[in-house]
Coordinates of C-alpha atoms in Angstrom, one line a residue:
M217 CA -29.6 -42.0 7.7
S218 CA -27.8 -41.1 10.5
K219 CA -27.4 -37.3 12.0
A220 CA -24.3 -37.7 10.9
E221 CA -25.0 -38.7 7.3
K222 CA -27.3 -35.8 6.5
I223 CA -24.9 -33.2 8.2
K224 CA -22.4 -34.3 5.5
S225 CA -25.0 -34.2 2.8
T226 CA -26.0 -31.2 3.5
L227 CA -22.6 -29.4 3.4
Q228 CA -22.0 -31.2 0.4
E229 CA -24.9 -29.9 -1.4
T230 CA -24.2 -26.4 -0.3
K231 CA -20.6 -26.7 -2.0
E232 CA -22.1 -27.8 -5.0
R233 CA -24.8 -25.1 -4.6
R234 CA -21.9 -22.4 -3.8
K235 CA -19.8 -22.6 -7.1
T236 CA -22.7 -21.2 -9.0
Q237 CA -22.9 -18.3 -6.6
R238 CA -20.8 -15.2 -5.7
A239 CA -20.3 -14.0 -2.3
T240 CA -21.3 -10.3 -1.7
V241 CA -20.9 -8.4 1.7
Y242 CA -23.4 -5.7 2.5
Q243 CA -23.2 -2.8 5.4
L244 CA -26.4 -2.1 7.6
K245 CA -25.8 0.8 9.7
L246 CA -27.8 0.2 13.0
Q247 CA -29.7 3.2 14.0
N248 CA -31.8 4.8 16.9
L249 CA -30.3 3.5 19.4
S250 CA -30.9 4.1 22.8
Q251 CA -28.8 4.4 25.8
H252 CA -30.1 0.9 27.1
K253 CA -29.0 -0.4 23.4
E254 CA -25.8 0.8 23.7
G255 CA -25.1 -0.6 26.9
L256 CA -26.0 -3.9 25.5
L257 CA -23.9 -3.4 22.4
S258 CA -20.7 -1.8 24.6
R259 CA -21.4 -5.1 27.2
A260 CA -21.1 -7.8 24.1
F261 CA -17.8 -6.4 22.9
A262 CA -16.4 -6.4 26.4
E263 CA -17.5 -9.6 26.9
A264 CA -15.7 -10.7 23.5
K265 CA -12.4 -9.3 24.7
W266 CA -12.9 -11.1 28.4
L267 CA -13.5 -14.6 26.7
Y268 CA -10.3 -13.8 23.7
N269 CA -8.1 -13.2 26.4
W270 CA -9.3 -15.5 29.0
L271 CA -8.7 -17.8 26.0
V272 CA -5.5 -16.1 24.7
S273 CA -3.8 -16.7 28.3
D274 CA -3.8 -20.3 28.4
T275 CA -4.5 -22.3 24.8
E276 CA -5.8 -25.5 26.5
R277 CA -9.1 -23.8 27.3
L278 CA -10.0 -24.4 23.6
S279 CA -10.5 -28.2 24.4
L280 CA -13.3 -27.3 26.9
A281 CA -17.0 -26.3 25.9
V282 CA -16.5 -22.9 25.2
N283 CA -20.5 -22.6 24.5
K284 CA -21.1 -23.5 28.0
I285 CA -18.8 -20.5 29.9
D286 CA -20.5 -18.3 32.0
A287 CA -17.4 -16.9 34.2
V288 CA -14.3 -16.1 33.0
D289 CA -11.6 -14.4 34.9
V290 CA -10.3 -10.9 34.0
K291 CA -7.2 -8.8 34.7
V292 CA -7.8 -5.6 36.6
S293 CA -4.4 -3.4 37.7
K294 CA -2.5 -6.3 39.5
T295 CA -5.2 -8.9 40.3
F296 CA -7.8 -11.1 38.3
K297 CA -11.9 -10.6 38.8
E298 CA -14.2 -12.9 37.8
R299 CA -16.4 -11.3 35.2
V300 CA -19.7 -12.7 34.2
L301 CA -20.6 -13.6 30.7
T302 CA -24.7 -12.4 30.2
V303 CA -25.4 -11.3 26.6
L304 CA -22.7 -13.6 24.7
G305 CA -24.5 -16.7 23.2
S306 CA -23.6 -19.8 23.3
Q307 CA -22.6 -19.6 19.3
V308 CA -20.8 -16.6 19.5
K309 CA -18.7 -17.6 22.2
Q310 CA -17.9 -20.9 20.0
E311 CA -17.3 -18.8 17.7
I312 CA -14.8 -16.7 19.2
A313 CA -12.9 -19.8 20.0
D314 CA -12.9 -21.0 16.2
R315 CA -11.4 -17.9 15.2
L316 CA -8.7 -18.2 18.0
R317 CA -7.9 -21.7 16.7
D318 CA -7.6 -20.3 13.1
N319 CA -5.3 -17.7 14.0
L320 CA -2.9 -20.6 15.8
R321 CA -3.1 -22.6 12.7
A322 CA -2.2 -19.7 10.7
L323 CA 0.6 -18.7 12.6
G324 CA 1.4 -22.6 12.6
K325 CA 1.5 -22.8 9.3
L326 CA 3.7 -19.6 8.8
K327 CA 6.2 -20.9 11.1
K328 CA 6.5 -24.2 9.4
N329 CA 7.4 -22.1 6.7
G330 CA 10.2 -20.5 7.9
H331 CA 8.5 -17.1 9.0
K332 CA 9.6 -15.4 12.5
V333 CA 6.0 -15.8 14.3
G334 CA 5.2 -14.6 18.2
A335 CA 2.7 -15.8 20.3
L336 CA -0.5 -14.0 20.3
K337 CA -1.2 -12.0 22.6
P338 CA -4.5 -10.4 25.0
K339 CA -6.1 -7.5 23.3
K340 CA -7.0 -4.1 24.5
F341 CA -10.0 -4.1 22.3
I342 CA -12.5 -6.4 20.1
N343 CA -14.2 -4.3 17.0
S344 CA -16.0 -7.4 15.8
I345 CA -18.0 -10.0 17.0
P346 CA -18.9 -13.3 14.7
L347 CA -22.6 -14.1 14.2
K348 CA -22.1 -17.8 12.9
Q349 CA -25.3 -18.7 11.9
Y350 CA -28.7 -16.8 10.2
G351 CA -32.1 -17.3 11.7
V352 CA -30.7 -18.4 15.1
T353 CA -27.8 -15.6 16.0
Y354 CA -29.4 -13.0 14.4
K355 CA -32.3 -12.3 11.5
L356 CA -33.5 -10.3 9.2
D357 CA -37.0 -8.2 9.4
F358 CA -37.1 -7.0 5.6
A359 CA -40.6 -5.3 5.9
R360 CA -39.9 -3.4 8.9
N361 CA -36.2 -3.0 8.3
R362 CA -35.2 -4.6 11.8
V363 CA -32.7 -6.9 12.8
R364 CA -33.0 -9.4 15.8
I365 CA -29.5 -10.4 17.3
Q366 CA -29.2 -13.1 20.1
N367 CA -29.6 -12.1 23.7
L368 CA -29.2 -8.0 22.4
G369 CA -32.8 -7.3 21.0
T370 CA -34.1 -6.2 17.6
F371 CA -32.2 -2.7 16.1
R372 CA -33.7 -0.7 13.4
V373 CA -30.7 -0.8 10.2
L374 CA -30.2 1.4 7.6
G375 CA -29.0 -0.7 3.8
L376 CA -31.6 -3.4 3.9
Q377 CA -32.4 -2.4 0.6
Q378 CA -29.5 -3.5 -0.9
I379 CA -29.4 -7.2 -0.5
P380 CA -31.3 -8.5 -3.8
E381 CA -33.8 -10.7 -3.0
K382 CA -32.8 -14.0 -4.7
A383 CA -29.8 -13.5 -1.8
E384 CA -28.9 -16.6 0.2
I385 CA -27.8 -14.6 3.3
A386 CA -25.1 -16.8 5.4
N387 CA -23.0 -15.3 8.1
G388 CA -22.9 -12.0 10.1
V389 CA -20.4 -10.0 11.8
L390 CA -21.6 -7.3 14.2
V391 CA -18.8 -4.1 13.9
R392 CA -17.7 -1.5 16.1
K393 CA -16.5 1.7 14.5
P394 CA -15.8 5.5 15.6
S395 CA -18.9 6.1 13.6
G396 CA -21.3 3.6 15.3
Y397 CA -22.7 0.2 15.0
Y398 CA -22.5 -1.6 11.8
L399 CA -23.8 -5.2 10.9
H400 CA -21.8 -6.9 7.6
V401 CA -24.2 -9.7 6.5
T402 CA -22.4 -12.1 3.8
C403 CA -24.8 -13.3 1.2
Y404 CA -24.4 -15.3 -1.9
I405 CA -26.2 -14.6 -5.1
P406 CA -26.8 -16.3 -8.4
R407 CA -23.7 -16.0 -11.1
E408 CA -26.4 -15.3 -14.1
D409 CA -27.7 -12.3 -12.0
S410 CA -24.2 -10.5 -11.5
V411 CA -22.9 -11.2 -15.8
R412 CA -22.4 -7.8 -17.0
K413 CA -21.9 -6.6 -20.4
H414 CA -18.2 -5.8 -20.9
I415 CA -17.4 -2.4 -22.6
G416 CA -14.3 -3.3 -24.1
E417 CA -12.3 -6.6 -24.3
A418 CA -8.8 -5.5 -22.7
V419 CA -7.0 -2.8 -21.3
G420 CA -3.6 -1.7 -20.1
I421 CA -3.1 0.5 -17.0
D422 CA 0.0 2.6 -16.3
F423 CA 0.2 3.3 -12.5
G424 CA 1.8 6.9 -11.8
V425 CA 2.3 10.0 -9.4
N426 CA 0.8 12.8 -11.0
K427 CA -1.5 11.3 -13.1
K428 CA -2.7 8.3 -10.6
L429 CA -3.9 5.9 -13.5
T430 CA -3.6 6.0 -17.8
L431 CA -5.2 3.3 -19.5
S432 CA -4.0 2.4 -23.2
N433 CA -7.3 4.1 -24.5
G434 CA -6.0 7.2 -23.6
L435 CA -8.3 7.6 -20.3
Q436 CA -6.4 9.3 -17.4
I437 CA -8.0 9.0 -13.6
R438 CA -6.7 11.6 -11.0
F439 CA -7.4 11.6 -7.1
E440 CA -5.7 12.8 -3.9
L441 CA -7.2 12.7 -0.8
H442 CA -4.7 14.5 1.9
E443 CA -5.4 15.6 5.3
T444 CA -8.5 18.0 6.2
K445 CA -7.9 21.0 8.1
R446 CA -10.4 19.0 11.3
L447 CA -7.8 16.7 11.4
K448 CA -5.2 18.8 11.6
R449 CA -6.6 20.8 14.0
L450 CA -7.4 17.7 16.3
Q451 CA -4.1 16.3 16.3
R452 CA -3.0 19.5 17.3
D453 CA -5.7 19.9 19.9
I454 CA -4.5 16.3 21.2
S455 CA -0.9 17.4 21.5
R456 CA -1.6 20.0 24.2
C457 CA -3.9 18.0 26.6
K458 CA -2.9 15.7 29.4
N459 CA -2.4 12.5 29.1
G460 CA -5.4 10.2 31.0
S461 CA -7.5 13.0 31.0
S462 CA -11.0 13.2 29.7
N463 CA -10.3 16.3 27.4
R464 CA -8.0 14.0 26.0
E465 CA -10.0 10.9 25.4
K466 CA -12.8 12.8 23.9
L467 CA -10.4 14.3 21.4
R468 CA -9.3 10.9 20.5
A469 CA -13.0 9.4 19.9
K470 CA -13.2 12.7 17.8
L471 CA -9.9 12.2 15.8
R472 CA -10.9 8.5 15.2
K473 CA -14.3 9.4 14.0
E474 CA -12.0 12.2 11.4
Y475 CA -9.7 9.2 10.3
E476 CA -12.6 6.9 9.3
K477 CA -14.3 9.4 7.4
I478 CA -11.0 10.0 5.0
N479 CA -10.7 6.4 4.8
N480 CA -14.2 5.6 3.7
R481 CA -14.0 8.6 0.9
R482 CA -10.3 6.6 0.1
K483 CA -12.4 3.6 0.0
D484 CA -14.8 5.1 -2.2
V485 CA -12.6 6.4 -4.9
Q486 CA -10.7 2.7 -5.2
N487 CA -14.6 1.0 -5.2
K488 CA -15.6 3.9 -7.9
V489 CA -11.9 3.0 -10.0
L490 CA -12.6 -0.9 -10.0
A491 CA -16.2 -0.5 -10.8
Y492 CA -15.1 1.1 -13.9
L493 CA -12.4 -1.7 -14.8
K494 CA -14.8 -4.2 -14.0
Q495 CA -16.5 -3.3 -17.5
Y496 CA -13.8 -4.8 -19.3
K497 CA -13.5 -8.5 -19.7
V498 CA -9.4 -8.3 -19.4
V499 CA -7.3 -5.8 -17.4
V500 CA -3.8 -6.0 -17.5
Y501 CA -1.3 -4.0 -15.0
Q502 CA 2.4 -4.1 -13.6
D503 CA 3.9 -5.1 -10.5
D504 CA 5.4 -1.6 -9.5
F505 CA 6.9 -1.2 -6.3
I506 CA 4.4 1.8 -4.9
K507 CA 5.8 1.2 -1.6
G508 CA 9.3 2.6 -2.8
W509 CA 7.6 5.5 -4.4
E510 CA 6.7 7.1 -1.2
A511 CA 9.8 7.4 0.0
L512 CA 10.2 9.4 -3.4
F513 CA 7.4 11.7 -3.4
G514 CA 5.8 11.2 0.1
R515 CA 2.3 12.7 0.2
Q516 CA 1.7 12.6 -3.3
I517 CA 1.4 8.8 -3.0
H518 CA 0.4 8.2 0.4
A519 CA -2.6 10.0 0.2
S520 CA -4.1 8.8 -3.1
G521 CA -4.4 5.0 -1.9
I522 CA -3.2 3.8 -4.8
G523 CA -0.8 1.0 -3.1
G524 CA -4.2 -0.2 -1.4
L525 CA -6.2 -0.1 -5.3
K526 CA -3.4 -2.2 -6.9
S527 CA -3.5 -4.8 -4.6
R528 CA -7.1 -5.0 -4.6
L529 CA -6.4 -5.5 -8.5
R530 CA -5.6 -9.2 -8.0
N531 CA -9.1 -10.1 -6.5
S532 CA -11.6 -7.8 -7.7
L533 CA -11.0 -8.1 -11.0
E534 CA -12.5 -10.9 -13.6
T535 CA -9.8 -11.7 -15.6
P536 CA -6.5 -9.6 -14.1
I537 CA -3.0 -9.9 -15.9
E538 CA 0.0 -9.1 -14.1
V539 CA 3.1 -7.9 -15.9
A540 CA 6.5 -8.1 -13.7
R541 CA 8.0 -5.2 -12.5
Y542 CA 11.3 -4.9 -13.9
E543 CA 9.9 -5.5 -17.5
R544 CA 10.8 -2.2 -19.2
T545 CA 7.6 -0.5 -20.0
T546 CA 8.1 3.5 -19.7
Q547 CA 11.0 3.6 -22.0
E548 CA 9.9 1.6 -24.6
C549 CA 8.4 2.3 -27.6
F550 CA 5.2 0.3 -28.4
Q551 CA 5.1 0.1 -32.0
C552 CA 9.1 -0.9 -32.6
G553 CA 9.9 -1.8 -29.5
K554 CA 13.2 0.7 -29.2
V555 CA 14.6 1.7 -25.6
H556 CA 14.6 4.9 -25.2
R557 CA 16.5 7.3 -21.8
L558 CA 13.5 9.6 -21.0
S559 CA 14.3 11.6 -18.0
L560 CA 11.4 12.5 -15.9
S561 CA 10.4 15.9 -17.5
E562 CA 10.0 14.5 -21.3
R563 CA 6.6 13.8 -21.4
M564 CA 6.1 12.7 -24.6
M565 CA 7.1 9.7 -26.4
E566 CA 8.9 9.8 -30.0
C567 CA 10.5 7.7 -31.8
E568 CA 12.6 7.1 -35.4
C569 CA 9.7 4.6 -36.7
G570 CA 7.3 7.5 -36.4
W571 CA 5.3 7.1 -33.4
E572 CA 4.3 9.7 -31.3
S573 CA 2.5 9.7 -28.2
D574 CA 2.1 10.8 -24.2
R575 CA 4.6 9.0 -22.5
D576 CA 2.0 7.3 -19.8
V577 CA -0.4 6.5 -22.8
N578 CA 2.5 4.6 -24.5
A579 CA 3.5 2.8 -21.2
A580 CA -0.2 1.8 -21.1
L581 CA 0.0 0.4 -24.3
V582 CA 3.3 -1.5 -23.9
I583 CA 2.0 -2.9 -20.7
L584 CA -1.3 -4.1 -22.8
R585 CA 1.0 -5.6 -25.1
K586 CA 3.2 -7.8 -22.8
G587 CA 0.8 -8.6 -20.9
L588 CA -1.0 -10.1 -23.8
G589 CA 2.0 -12.1 -25.1
L590 CA 2.1 -9.9 -28.2
E591 CA 5.3 -8.9 -29.8
P592 CA 5.4 -5.0 -31.6
K593 CA 4.4 -6.3 -35.1
Q594 CA 1.6 -8.5 -34.2
A595 CA -0.4 -6.2 -31.8
V596 CA -2.1 -4.6 -34.5
G597 CA -5.6 -2.6 -33.6
L598 CA -4.2 -1.8 -30.4
D599 CA -1.8 1.3 -31.9
R600 CA -4.2 3.9 -32.1
P601 CA -5.8 4.6 -28.5
E602 CA -9.3 5.5 -28.9
L603 CA -12.1 6.2 -26.2
K604 CA -15.2 4.8 -27.5
P605 CA -18.8 6.5 -26.4
L606 CA -19.7 3.8 -24.3
E607 CA -16.3 4.2 -22.6
R608 CA -17.0 7.8 -22.4
E609 CA -20.7 7.3 -20.9
T610 CA -19.4 4.9 -18.7
A611 CA -16.8 6.9 -16.8
A612 CA -19.1 9.7 -17.0
R613 CA -21.3 7.5 -14.9
I614 CA -19.3 5.5 -12.4
L615 CA -16.1 8.0 -11.8
G616 CA -18.2 11.3 -12.2
S617 CA -20.6 10.5 -9.1
N618 CA -17.1 11.0 -6.8
P619 CA -16.2 14.8 -6.4
Y620 CA -12.5 13.7 -5.7
I621 CA -11.9 12.1 -9.1
C622 CA -11.1 13.6 -12.2
V623 CA -10.8 12.2 -15.2
S624 CA -9.4 13.7 -18.7
F625 CA -8.5 12.0 -22.0
T626 CA -4.9 12.2 -23.9
Q627 CA -4.6 11.0 -27.5

């Protein structure tokens, strides 16, 4: 068997194996960095930017053997100076070039579909470096909580205990954030190890302004993460600093770190809510225009991150079902289907057929019924929201661990 045939056979085996696995990304933080290692990491990101910008300035250079390039021309002020690439490995250089090819290919597809696209421009900074092959560009030492990165050395990492024993470790990405340096490791885990027991068959979700999520079982989830006092103070201080001063740069670094902290809190809230929704076999929601809500309610919507949560539902849940945006759900009676004209101040749905329910719970039930494709007469068994003990315990365990989430129950 030739080398090409061996490679083709290995790729085919990998594709077949991936069908029985699911991908998970684990975040590991590089700790106890000395001044020398900080300098090496900073140099690596600078070289990645130099190489990327050198390739972007003339895409014909992608035809060269990028992995063998040792020096590039960098624009300094109005002139070009040569910079030597000392810490980037050959595979890292090749992966940076592959990224650029993927970007160009994606822009080409958008342009072919009629979208207006511009040319790729040089970047002021790059905050991620691809580590293509595990065991070559990087390697994990579980016994000593260490990671070895090609040409950069060995680093102590926090979070290795997250990776299960049966995980198949794939590529990684070295990431620079305001709070430090991180390694994002992609692992493939057997699907049978991730099978969970569902606490319910189906649940409907109604998005709102005050009560961010109302489920068809009567569970209501509220969360808001406004700007902190520290963030406002930093914004006020930075506006008083002179442009280009060292104090302004220090404040900008603190401001980026504070924004990262707020975004992490908001993302944790989204992760907790998604983790709870994953306990249901089928989740039905309406494709509400959250962006339009911001024009009316502003801070209440922007601070919650509800738009980001809705956009993640499609890819994070096992069986998501989306109800069309313009389907009538809020003002329709769940039991008989009659449409009522309700103002925003009316919080109860009272129908002549005898149905009485909280307005948001009624909307969640209508969304569930329409998502399952049922008529009002067919929705037997859905007509009384009831939070089961298992659902209550699961909500307390998952959602109760975050101090920014408030959970209540409405019948």
